[in-house]
Amino acid sequence: MDLHLKDLFTRFQEQFGSGPGLGPGSGACLLKIEGINPSFIKSLYRAAAALYRTDPWKRLRPGHLFSIRVGKDLDWSSRKQLFPYVQFTGGDGGDVGFNMFRTEQDALKMTGSRETNRVPNIETLRVTFGLDSFMFPVNKRMIRSLSLESSGPDRFPMMEVARCTHLGMLEFRNPSLEELRFLYALMKAIALVHPLLQQAKAPAPKRTRLTIFDTLIETVDVQWPVEMQKGWDLVAVTVSHPPNQAYSEKPKSNSIPTKIIESPTSLIEQPKEEDSMNSIEHFTGFYASRRCSMCEKEVQGEQSLLCGRCRAVIYCGAICQRQHWKETHKSICGLYKAMMEREEELETKVFTFPCYLENPCKWLESVGLHQKGMWRRLCNCYNHCPFGMLPALNGGGSINESWGIANYPPDSPFINHNQEPSPSPPILLSGWAEYYNLRCLPFSSPASALLTFPLTLHHIITALSIGSKSLLLKGREVVIHYVGPEAELDFMPAFTEIGHLLNGSGSLQITMVGPEVPTSLSGTMSVINNRVRVSLVRGLYQEEMGYLPSPHVVVALNSGLESCPSWGEALEMIETRNLPAYFTEFSELSCSNAKQVLRGAGLHVTYPVTPNPFRSPVRIQGASINLPSFSNGFVFGVNT
């Protein structure tokens, strides 16, 4: 009996706590790890919180195995990746977390249907998100002394390396500093990449409950925290599912590298030149007139031709198509084809109003909004009016006159949302359908075409920017630098919606700065409601930044990074001050070009190019190109 009690108490001391599959565990007191910096512990907890809030357990189960590659093998003391295979546990019950394995064989051996199998002599670096009540007192003291960020209500990550002995007992050790560096890069990367998983359209195999996803491989740049930099501040992290996917071999120099394309399988071999010259189709689009991509000649819609392979580029005839292929289009046709294949995916199908913008005035007439309220800014009839200076309305500028439609969001709280004691968390939204249902708006209302600006901003500060979300949850003010405003200067009544979406939690101080701000409005402040204040400043951001309060996040909607030379110095300031910044662009092509501009300024995309759930549903058709294009269509970020 004494021997039994001794064994029982020994196991309790070593394994106090709980965790999925492998059983009890305490989590390491990170302050006891040799060489660790308290600042890095804070960075680890922030990265864990960012991953936790993306909630991968909604879709991922232990059978969904990922492989991770952090930098080069030579970057690590063992000359190989440390724990490059990852599975998420707890989605079907138990504590949520993830396990990391040294080999794919180890991962497969230990993967059970719900819990982790105990296999002797296999080490796993695991992280569980448990309540602080399951932690050793020394861990609790560490959390309090360092003011570490929680992942959820009283929920903190517990990090440890576990191994099952040949007797079935569990042994634990603290992870090394190098293993924690690997863990940090993994958490930052997979938080960005796992939302990109797309459910496969093919039927799932029989006898499986797993959701089957399309093959995914994505490389993102992860910025090391300052305290862990060793001569370089970025590391490329490649995440793939299923494991060990690889980018296709680079094609010949006259085609597009597959790595640039979101879906590697969509790149096909370039056609023979003589075949491509005859690959032309008649255009059956929406424009009454188009422009040839080669000679810019105006052609009527029924006479327009387009590239028969990518269907993205407009021509006036075969001669221009042949010349354009030789000079330019041959190298980018594959990329355009891949972008065109996303047309259906990018359509917002819930709306019943016309969602193709042939001509602004005609579109406004089709929805009964021509020359009404804020919509005048979209109208060619008011191009002569500076941004923010539309003529006064006859009705005195009331909210219903500003919207000009019967069905618009009321200037009042969300009555259908569960009200919690103040301060309550901001309302999080997944997309337009959820928003319209909460606001009881009919899907015939085109309000989303204007609300794309405030709701995109709300999406960035509550779903993408962990720092600003944390401040709002604490009831504090978030300072936003809103760079390059134009049309949205006339959409201020729509920005009242952000205040209601904050749901009584925190406030926003938005400074809109750009050369299009009218001189008469520069230096003014508008109190949108008791949660949102907007200040206007005329000038270039890089020249005015020093006079503005330091921001928590920088936002530039429809930024046009590739087309505006003045962005160069502004981006250098963002890079120098390490400011979190988010940008939106109209199309994937403009995003690709914007990434080149960012790299030239020393910035690397840390939040990958992703379709914005609050992009305008109205597709904008270019005169000479058909690529899917929407106001605030895609979002990406740097220094996030």
XYZ file of C-alpha atoms in Angstrom:
640
model
C 0.000 0.000 0.000
C 2.813 2.421 0.880
C 4.442 1.736 -2.457
C 1.145 2.403 -4.203
C 0.666 5.745 -2.417
C 4.240 6.781 -3.185
C 3.692 6.072 -6.863
C 0.360 7.900 -6.803
C 1.794 11.065 -5.240
C 4.842 10.976 -7.527
C 2.627 10.849 -10.596
C 0.417 13.627 -9.195
C 3.396 15.924 -8.646
C 4.832 15.250 -12.103
C 1.587 15.323 -14.037
C -0.744 17.733 -12.243
C -3.234 19.305 -14.628
C -5.119 18.004 -17.640
C -4.784 17.774 -21.370
C -6.292 15.936 -24.336
C -5.262 12.413 -25.164
C -1.884 12.097 -23.528
C -3.395 12.690 -20.125
C -2.307 14.948 -17.256
C 0.364 17.564 -17.614
C 1.354 20.742 -15.849
C 2.800 22.944 -18.519
C 6.292 24.361 -18.243
C 7.188 27.379 -16.157
C 8.895 29.171 -19.028
C 10.942 31.423 -16.729
C 12.963 28.342 -15.715
C 14.152 27.673 -19.277
C 17.796 28.528 -19.729
C 18.483 31.691 -21.695
C 14.856 32.747 -22.121
C 13.890 36.402 -22.144
C 10.680 37.524 -20.368
C 9.833 39.570 -23.466
C 9.899 36.402 -25.569
C 7.522 34.719 -23.120
C 5.116 37.586 -23.725
C 5.525 37.147 -27.478
C 4.814 33.421 -27.156
C 1.593 34.085 -25.247
C 0.507 36.702 -27.785
C 1.109 34.261 -30.636
C -0.805 31.531 -28.790
C -3.703 33.930 -28.169
C -3.772 34.924 -31.838
C -3.976 31.263 -32.867
C -6.614 30.443 -30.245
C -8.886 33.241 -31.459
C -8.888 31.872 -34.999
C -10.600 28.779 -33.501
C -9.100 26.048 -35.718
C -10.958 23.411 -33.679
C -14.210 24.327 -35.414
C -13.067 22.358 -38.461
C -9.857 20.516 -37.634
C -9.521 17.099 -36.019
C -6.471 14.934 -35.190
C -6.752 13.275 -38.598
C -6.019 16.588 -40.309
C -2.240 16.505 -40.296
C -0.095 19.476 -41.336
C 3.583 19.724 -42.102
C 5.531 22.845 -41.218
C 8.862 24.044 -42.497
C 10.445 26.979 -40.648
C 13.335 28.501 -42.561
C 16.168 26.205 -43.613
C 17.308 23.003 -41.936
C 20.687 24.631 -41.278
C 18.971 27.292 -39.148
C 18.535 24.697 -36.374
C 21.227 23.124 -34.227
C 20.139 19.585 -35.181
C 20.389 20.541 -38.897
C 16.776 19.516 -39.387
C 13.274 20.776 -38.633
C 12.450 20.230 -34.945
C 8.762 19.226 -34.708
C 7.504 19.676 -38.289
C 4.190 17.727 -38.076
C 1.139 19.175 -36.348
C -2.344 17.947 -35.413
C -5.111 19.768 -33.539
C -6.840 17.979 -30.667
C -9.966 18.657 -28.633
C -12.361 19.539 -31.422
C -14.553 16.559 -30.486
C -14.246 17.097 -26.749
C -11.644 17.596 -24.044
C -9.132 20.402 -23.739
C -8.275 22.044 -27.009
C -4.683 22.239 -28.142
C -2.246 20.829 -30.654
C 0.560 18.278 -30.766
C 3.805 18.564 -32.729
C 5.796 15.514 -33.851
C 9.308 14.921 -35.175
C 8.271 12.584 -38.017
C 5.132 11.835 -39.972
C 5.364 8.188 -38.852
C 5.297 9.307 -35.199
C 2.241 11.443 -35.893
C 0.373 8.602 -37.627
C 1.188 6.131 -34.852
C -0.141 8.459 -32.151
C -3.217 9.722 -34.012
C -6.442 8.285 -32.661
C -10.005 9.085 -33.671
C -10.480 11.497 -30.763
C -7.480 11.266 -28.452
C -3.766 10.706 -28.823
C -2.565 7.111 -28.627
C 0.196 6.387 -26.134
C 3.174 5.034 -28.035
C 6.409 4.428 -26.093
C 9.487 6.598 -26.638
C 7.913 9.170 -28.986
C 8.330 12.777 -27.926
C 5.670 15.344 -28.721
C 5.806 19.085 -28.144
C 2.280 19.915 -27.118
C 0.307 23.028 -26.298
C -3.021 22.865 -24.476
C -5.258 25.826 -23.747
C -6.353 25.106 -20.216
C -7.875 27.114 -17.401
C -5.412 28.638 -14.963
C -6.934 26.452 -12.238
C -5.089 23.495 -13.803
C -1.676 25.143 -13.503
C 1.034 24.904 -10.882
C 1.146 27.926 -8.563
C 4.569 28.840 -10.001
C 3.009 29.134 -13.471
C 0.248 31.340 -12.114
C 2.827 33.605 -10.485
C 4.663 33.848 -13.815
C 1.456 34.875 -15.598
C 0.654 37.526 -12.999
C 4.183 38.940 -12.779
C 4.607 39.253 -16.553
C 0.992 40.309 -17.285
C 0.784 37.661 -20.003
C -2.040 37.822 -22.522
C -4.836 35.319 -22.019
C -6.119 33.268 -24.926
C -9.680 33.273 -23.607
C -11.510 33.861 -20.327
C -8.947 32.669 -17.715
C -7.472 30.360 -20.366
C -3.737 30.183 -20.999
C -1.463 28.002 -23.137
C 0.424 25.213 -21.356
C 3.578 24.226 -23.235
C 5.576 21.075 -22.563
C 7.326 18.128 -24.171
C 5.733 14.764 -23.294
C 6.965 11.198 -23.765
C 5.333 7.887 -22.942
C 7.615 5.300 -21.319
C 7.623 1.611 -22.201
C 5.547 1.061 -19.020
C 2.815 3.405 -20.245
C 3.766 6.203 -17.847
C 4.072 9.809 -19.001
C 7.202 11.869 -18.548
C 7.439 15.605 -19.122
C 10.239 18.076 -19.666
C 10.545 21.760 -20.374
C 10.946 22.646 -24.065
C 14.281 24.181 -25.002
C 14.596 27.801 -26.097
C 15.182 26.669 -29.676
C 12.054 24.499 -29.596
C 10.062 27.495 -28.390
C 11.381 29.568 -31.297
C 10.137 26.866 -33.649
C 6.794 26.819 -31.807
C 6.458 30.600 -32.085
C 6.969 30.565 -35.853
C 4.501 27.697 -36.223
C 1.741 29.433 -34.242
C 2.133 32.695 -36.167
C 2.084 30.932 -39.539
C -0.699 28.422 -39.013
C -3.017 31.100 -37.582
C -2.738 32.831 -40.966
C -2.958 29.759 -43.161
C -5.560 27.354 -41.715
C -8.530 29.703 -42.512
C -7.547 29.333 -46.190
C -8.468 25.628 -46.204
C -11.306 24.986 -48.645
C -13.632 22.023 -48.279
C -13.162 19.615 -51.166
C -16.059 19.357 -53.608
C -15.434 15.652 -54.227
C -17.397 13.296 -51.935
C -15.540 12.174 -48.820
C -14.340 8.564 -48.619
C -16.690 6.127 -46.928
C -16.222 5.312 -43.235
C -14.836 8.705 -42.330
C -16.318 11.642 -40.499
C -13.423 13.905 -41.345
C -14.077 16.962 -43.441
C -11.909 16.582 -46.526
C -10.060 19.702 -47.604
C -8.436 20.587 -50.895
C -4.670 20.347 -51.010
C -3.120 23.491 -49.534
C 0.430 24.790 -49.524
C 1.174 28.342 -48.469
C 4.364 30.170 -47.530
C 4.159 33.205 -45.257
C 6.813 35.481 -43.819
C 6.865 35.434 -40.006
C 8.560 38.267 -38.203
C 10.640 37.213 -35.221
C 10.038 39.301 -32.104
C 12.835 41.805 -31.505
C 14.201 39.871 -28.538
C 14.753 36.745 -30.679
C 16.261 38.253 -33.825
C 19.683 36.942 -34.784
C 20.793 39.177 -37.619
C 17.571 38.637 -39.558
C 14.032 39.565 -38.610
C 11.938 37.397 -40.950
C 11.641 33.683 -41.551
C 9.706 31.954 -44.332
C 7.295 29.344 -42.954
C 5.650 26.853 -45.305
C 2.450 25.117 -44.172
C 0.993 22.240 -46.175
C -1.988 19.911 -45.847
C -1.777 16.998 -46.374
C 1.850 16.892 -45.211
C 4.876 17.267 -47.432
C 3.202 18.962 -50.371
C 5.551 20.810 -52.681
C 5.149 23.632 -55.138
C 5.140 22.385 -58.681
C 8.429 22.536 -60.519
C 8.973 25.971 -61.979
C 7.899 26.075 -65.613
C 9.903 27.605 -68.375
C 10.790 31.246 -68.227
C 7.889 32.272 -70.466
C 5.239 31.171 -67.961
C 4.175 32.084 -64.460
C 5.773 30.330 -61.437
C 3.142 28.202 -59.759
C 4.041 29.638 -56.345
C 2.421 32.945 -57.273
C -0.929 31.282 -57.878
C -3.348 30.600 -55.037
C -4.329 27.162 -56.406
C -1.259 25.356 -57.777
C -3.417 22.823 -59.622
C -4.995 25.564 -61.746
C -1.793 26.275 -63.697
C -1.712 24.384 -66.992
C 1.039 24.088 -69.552
C 1.322 27.089 -71.830
C -0.169 26.385 -75.264
C 1.918 26.399 -78.352
C 2.224 29.896 -79.713
C 0.485 29.144 -83.000
C -2.440 27.543 -81.124
C -2.759 30.503 -78.770
C -2.935 32.959 -81.633
C -6.114 31.285 -82.819
C -7.536 30.981 -79.295
C -10.044 33.798 -79.299
C -13.653 33.948 -78.166
C -16.405 36.466 -78.682
C -17.130 38.466 -75.561
C -20.618 38.226 -74.089
C -20.166 40.528 -71.124
C -21.940 43.527 -69.676
C -20.194 46.533 -71.194
C -21.784 48.290 -74.121
C -18.257 49.196 -75.229
C -14.798 47.856 -74.370
C -11.201 48.828 -75.037
C -8.596 46.663 -76.686
C -5.794 45.721 -74.274
C -3.218 46.190 -77.014
C -4.172 49.299 -78.990
C -6.791 50.782 -76.601
C -9.227 51.110 -79.475
C -12.851 51.334 -78.342
C -14.967 48.429 -79.579
C -18.631 47.614 -79.099
C -19.526 44.755 -76.818
C -20.724 42.387 -79.548
C -17.531 42.996 -81.522
C -15.189 42.448 -78.561
C -12.962 39.392 -78.483
C -11.166 37.873 -75.548
C -8.309 35.459 -74.933
C -9.753 31.989 -75.338
C -7.487 30.533 -72.641
C -7.813 32.918 -69.682
C -10.955 34.790 -70.824
C -9.634 37.830 -69.005
C -8.213 40.118 -71.686
C -10.185 42.054 -74.313
C -9.055 42.611 -77.925
C -10.411 44.336 -80.993
C -9.189 41.535 -83.263
C -6.769 38.688 -83.907
C -3.902 40.960 -84.987
C -3.803 42.773 -81.630
C -4.238 39.483 -79.781
C -1.274 37.940 -81.594
C 0.959 40.932 -80.927
C -0.111 41.193 -77.277
C 0.621 37.491 -76.764
C 4.173 37.870 -78.039
C 4.936 41.081 -76.142
C 3.173 40.671 -72.802
C 0.294 38.276 -72.366
C 2.243 35.078 -72.969
C 3.966 35.415 -69.570
C 0.849 36.144 -67.495
C -1.963 34.238 -69.213
C -1.682 31.354 -66.749
C -1.928 33.702 -63.782
C -4.984 35.430 -65.241
C -6.617 32.067 -65.888
C -6.154 31.067 -62.247
C -7.687 34.346 -61.088
C -10.646 33.983 -63.447
C -11.357 30.516 -62.057
C -12.301 32.187 -58.752
C -15.168 34.179 -60.275
C -17.923 32.022 -58.797
C -16.216 31.750 -55.417
C -15.959 35.538 -55.102
C -19.588 36.242 -55.982
C -21.766 37.261 -53.029
C -24.804 35.231 -53.962
C -27.243 36.221 -51.211
C -28.177 39.568 -52.736
C -31.057 40.098 -55.151
C -30.110 43.551 -56.506
C -27.896 43.862 -59.632
C -24.285 43.112 -58.712
C -22.495 44.135 -61.931
C -21.397 47.716 -62.390
C -21.396 48.500 -66.133
C -21.844 52.232 -65.764
C -22.221 53.984 -62.364
C -25.203 56.124 -63.343
C -27.024 53.218 -64.991
C -26.398 50.969 -62.003
C -27.701 53.619 -59.590
C -30.800 54.029 -61.779
C -31.359 50.259 -61.703
C -31.521 50.296 -57.888
C -33.456 53.595 -57.698
C -30.617 55.624 -56.161
C -29.441 57.916 -58.920
C -28.554 61.374 -57.502
C -29.668 60.429 -53.985
C -27.875 60.953 -50.668
C -24.429 59.427 -50.197
C -24.848 57.490 -53.439
C -24.103 60.626 -55.419
C -20.416 59.996 -54.782
C -20.660 56.888 -56.988
C -22.316 58.877 -59.757
C -20.527 60.324 -62.783
C -22.781 63.355 -62.477
C -20.842 64.492 -59.372
C -17.276 63.883 -60.523
C -16.689 67.638 -60.417
C -17.335 67.752 -56.644
C -14.238 67.272 -54.438
C -14.353 64.291 -52.082
C -16.213 65.170 -48.901
C -17.894 68.182 -50.519
C -21.145 66.868 -52.018
C -23.861 69.577 -52.118
C -26.166 69.781 -49.110
C -29.323 67.692 -49.221
C -32.750 69.270 -49.404
C -33.842 67.346 -46.338
C -31.102 68.831 -44.176
C -28.902 65.731 -44.126
C -31.027 63.453 -41.936
C -30.025 59.792 -41.786
C -32.828 58.662 -44.090
C -31.992 61.428 -46.599
C -28.326 60.388 -46.507
C -29.164 56.781 -47.322
C -31.887 57.571 -49.823
C -33.382 54.065 -49.511
C -36.151 52.540 -47.450
C -34.029 49.690 -46.101
C -30.873 50.932 -44.408
C -29.251 50.153 -41.017
C -30.919 52.209 -38.273
C -28.826 54.431 -36.034
C -29.518 52.183 -33.043
C -28.040 49.117 -31.282
C -28.462 45.606 -32.647
C -31.767 44.554 -31.115
C -31.378 40.916 -32.200
C -27.974 40.517 -30.591
C -27.657 39.016 -27.148
C -27.035 41.913 -24.819
C -24.422 41.221 -22.167
C -23.477 43.302 -19.148
C -21.390 46.301 -20.191
C -18.657 46.264 -21.273
C -19.476 43.408 -23.620
C -17.354 42.079 -26.482
C -17.678 43.677 -29.914
C -20.065 41.923 -32.276
C -18.085 39.580 -34.520
C -19.472 38.895 -37.989
C -18.622 36.247 -40.558
C -19.978 38.067 -43.608
C -22.822 39.950 -45.226
C -25.478 37.277 -44.690
C -25.003 37.311 -40.914
C -24.925 41.099 -40.819
C -28.109 41.524 -42.884
C -29.920 38.964 -40.712
C -28.869 40.726 -37.501
C -29.992 44.077 -38.900
C -33.205 42.582 -40.348
C -32.339 44.040 -43.742
C -33.798 42.469 -46.893
C -31.215 41.148 -49.345
C -32.672 43.509 -51.937
C -31.076 46.445 -50.080
C -27.852 47.635 -51.767
C -26.609 49.218 -48.502
C -23.624 46.838 -48.503
C -22.107 48.747 -51.447
C -21.449 51.661 -49.046
C -21.128 49.704 -45.811
C -18.105 47.898 -47.258
C -15.921 50.724 -45.866
C -17.030 50.784 -42.194
C -17.542 47.019 -41.983
C -14.145 46.282 -43.525
C -12.592 48.590 -40.945
C -14.549 46.827 -38.185
C -13.427 43.431 -39.522
C -9.779 44.511 -39.401
C -9.820 45.844 -35.835
C -11.901 43.020 -34.336
C -10.914 39.926 -36.316
C -7.473 40.564 -37.841
C -5.614 42.949 -35.529
C -5.089 41.110 -32.257
C -3.705 44.212 -30.565
C -6.717 46.419 -31.280
C -9.148 43.646 -30.404
C -7.435 43.163 -27.050
C -7.750 46.876 -26.300
C -11.448 46.880 -27.178
C -12.081 43.876 -24.929
C -10.504 45.870 -22.091
C -12.808 48.810 -22.843
C -9.964 51.032 -24.061
C -9.597 53.353 -27.037
C -8.038 52.193 -30.311
C -6.192 54.809 -32.365
C -6.436 54.224 -36.133
C -4.590 56.003 -38.912
C -6.865 55.749 -41.946
C -4.632 56.585 -44.922
C -5.765 57.861 -48.301
C -9.528 58.401 -47.849
C -11.449 59.453 -50.940
C -15.069 58.423 -51.577
C -15.541 57.402 -47.930
C -15.240 61.080 -46.958
C -18.824 61.341 -48.220
C -19.961 58.137 -46.455
C -19.673 59.349 -42.846
C -23.299 58.480 -41.936
C -22.473 54.847 -42.738
C -19.600 54.881 -40.221
C -22.096 55.179 -37.352
C -22.531 51.424 -37.754
C -19.061 50.762 -36.307
C -20.125 52.331 -33.011
C -23.063 49.960 -32.746
C -20.918 46.967 -33.671
C -18.546 47.807 -30.808
C -21.477 46.815 -28.586
C -20.458 49.054 -25.701
C -16.849 47.856 -25.676
C -14.044 50.358 -26.162
C -13.960 53.267 -28.607
C -12.219 54.382 -31.803
C -10.219 57.485 -32.601
C -9.908 57.506 -36.396
C -7.640 59.994 -38.123
C -8.259 60.105 -41.868
C -5.207 61.619 -43.548
C -4.554 62.074 -47.254
C -4.166 64.620 -50.045
C -7.839 64.309 -51.064
C -9.121 65.707 -47.757
C -10.540 69.151 -48.592
C -8.629 72.099 -47.154
C -11.822 73.414 -45.562
C -12.287 70.161 -43.619
C -8.676 69.605 -42.596
C -8.250 69.871 -38.838
C -11.907 69.203 -38.086
C -13.286 66.419 -35.928
C -16.639 64.657 -36.221
C -18.175 62.758 -33.333
C -19.910 59.961 -35.235
C -21.429 58.652 -31.994
C -20.255 58.158 -28.429
C -17.899 55.362 -29.537
C -16.357 56.758 -32.729
C -14.535 60.015 -33.427
C -13.154 60.908 -36.865
C -10.528 63.613 -37.441
C -9.585 64.803 -40.937
C -6.075 65.880 -41.951
C -5.041 67.044 -45.417
C -1.557 66.046 -46.550
C 0.731 63.118 -47.269
C 0.826 60.542 -44.513
C 4.621 60.509 -44.200
C 4.620 64.283 -43.675
C 1.751 64.386 -41.191
C 2.495 61.202 -39.203
C 4.819 62.954 -36.749
C 2.028 65.323 -35.689
C -0.549 62.582 -35.098
C -1.100 60.420 -32.015
C 0.743 57.104 -32.316
C -1.583 54.515 -33.888
C -2.403 51.003 -32.785
C -3.121 50.077 -36.409
C -2.817 51.695 -39.848
C -5.531 51.029 -42.428
C -5.640 51.894 -46.137
C -8.752 50.770 -48.028
C -8.556 50.417 -51.818
C -4.986 51.556 -51.239
C -3.663 51.520 -54.812
C -0.105 50.832 -53.652
C 1.105 50.151 -57.198
C -0.356 53.288 -58.748
C 0.511 55.991 -56.197
C 4.215 56.978 -56.042
C 3.763 58.828 -52.731
C 3.225 55.504 -50.960
C 6.975 54.852 -51.014
C 7.935 57.168 -48.158
C 4.800 56.288 -46.187
C 5.672 52.593 -46.341
C 9.203 53.345 -45.188
C 7.745 55.090 -42.120
C 5.486 52.101 -41.438
C 8.499 49.793 -41.721
C 10.756 51.981 -39.554
C 8.187 52.284 -36.772
C 7.035 48.652 -37.085
C 3.388 49.730 -37.305
C 0.739 47.036 -37.894
C -0.901 47.962 -41.194
C -3.691 46.452 -43.270
C -4.491 47.191 -46.898
C -7.299 46.318 -49.285
C -7.152 46.172 -53.071
C -9.730 45.659 -55.807
C -8.332 42.511 -57.431
C -5.812 39.716 -56.974
C -3.683 41.277 -59.684
C -3.460 44.581 -57.827
C -2.616 42.608 -54.647
C 0.206 40.819 -56.435
C 1.597 44.149 -57.620
C 1.115 45.667 -54.157
C 3.210 42.884 -52.595
C 6.080 43.838 -54.890
C 5.798 47.464 -53.723
C 5.829 46.341 -50.085
C 8.921 44.194 -50.608
C 10.665 47.176 -52.166
C 9.999 49.105 -48.941
C 11.417 46.282 -46.807
C 7.996 45.032 -45.715
C 6.760 41.466 -45.945
C 3.143 40.356 -45.941
C 2.395 38.720 -42.582
C -1.366 38.463 -43.078
C -1.753 36.778 -46.481
C -3.916 38.047 -49.317
C -7.427 36.861 -48.455
C -10.883 37.610 -49.907
C -12.474 40.224 -47.681
C -15.812 38.926 -46.294
C -17.088 42.514 -46.400
C -16.008 43.357 -49.940
C -18.594 45.216 -51.977
C -20.871 42.670 -53.660
C -20.924 44.863 -56.785
C -18.369 43.620 -59.283
C -16.507 46.321 -61.184
C -15.742 45.428 -64.785
C -12.705 47.075 -66.302
C -12.847 48.393 -69.839
C -10.120 46.063 -71.157
C -9.880 43.287 -68.580
C -12.354 40.901 -66.946
C -10.538 39.917 -63.733
C -12.888 39.797 -60.706
C -12.682 43.216 -59.091
C -14.575 44.591 -56.089
C -14.245 47.601 -53.834
C -12.208 46.343 -50.834
C -12.067 42.972 -52.574
C -8.982 41.517 -50.862
C -7.231 42.252 -47.566
C -3.623 41.694 -46.458
C -1.343 43.061 -43.764
C 2.223 43.752 -42.639
C 3.794 43.829 -39.153
C 0.737 41.990 -37.801
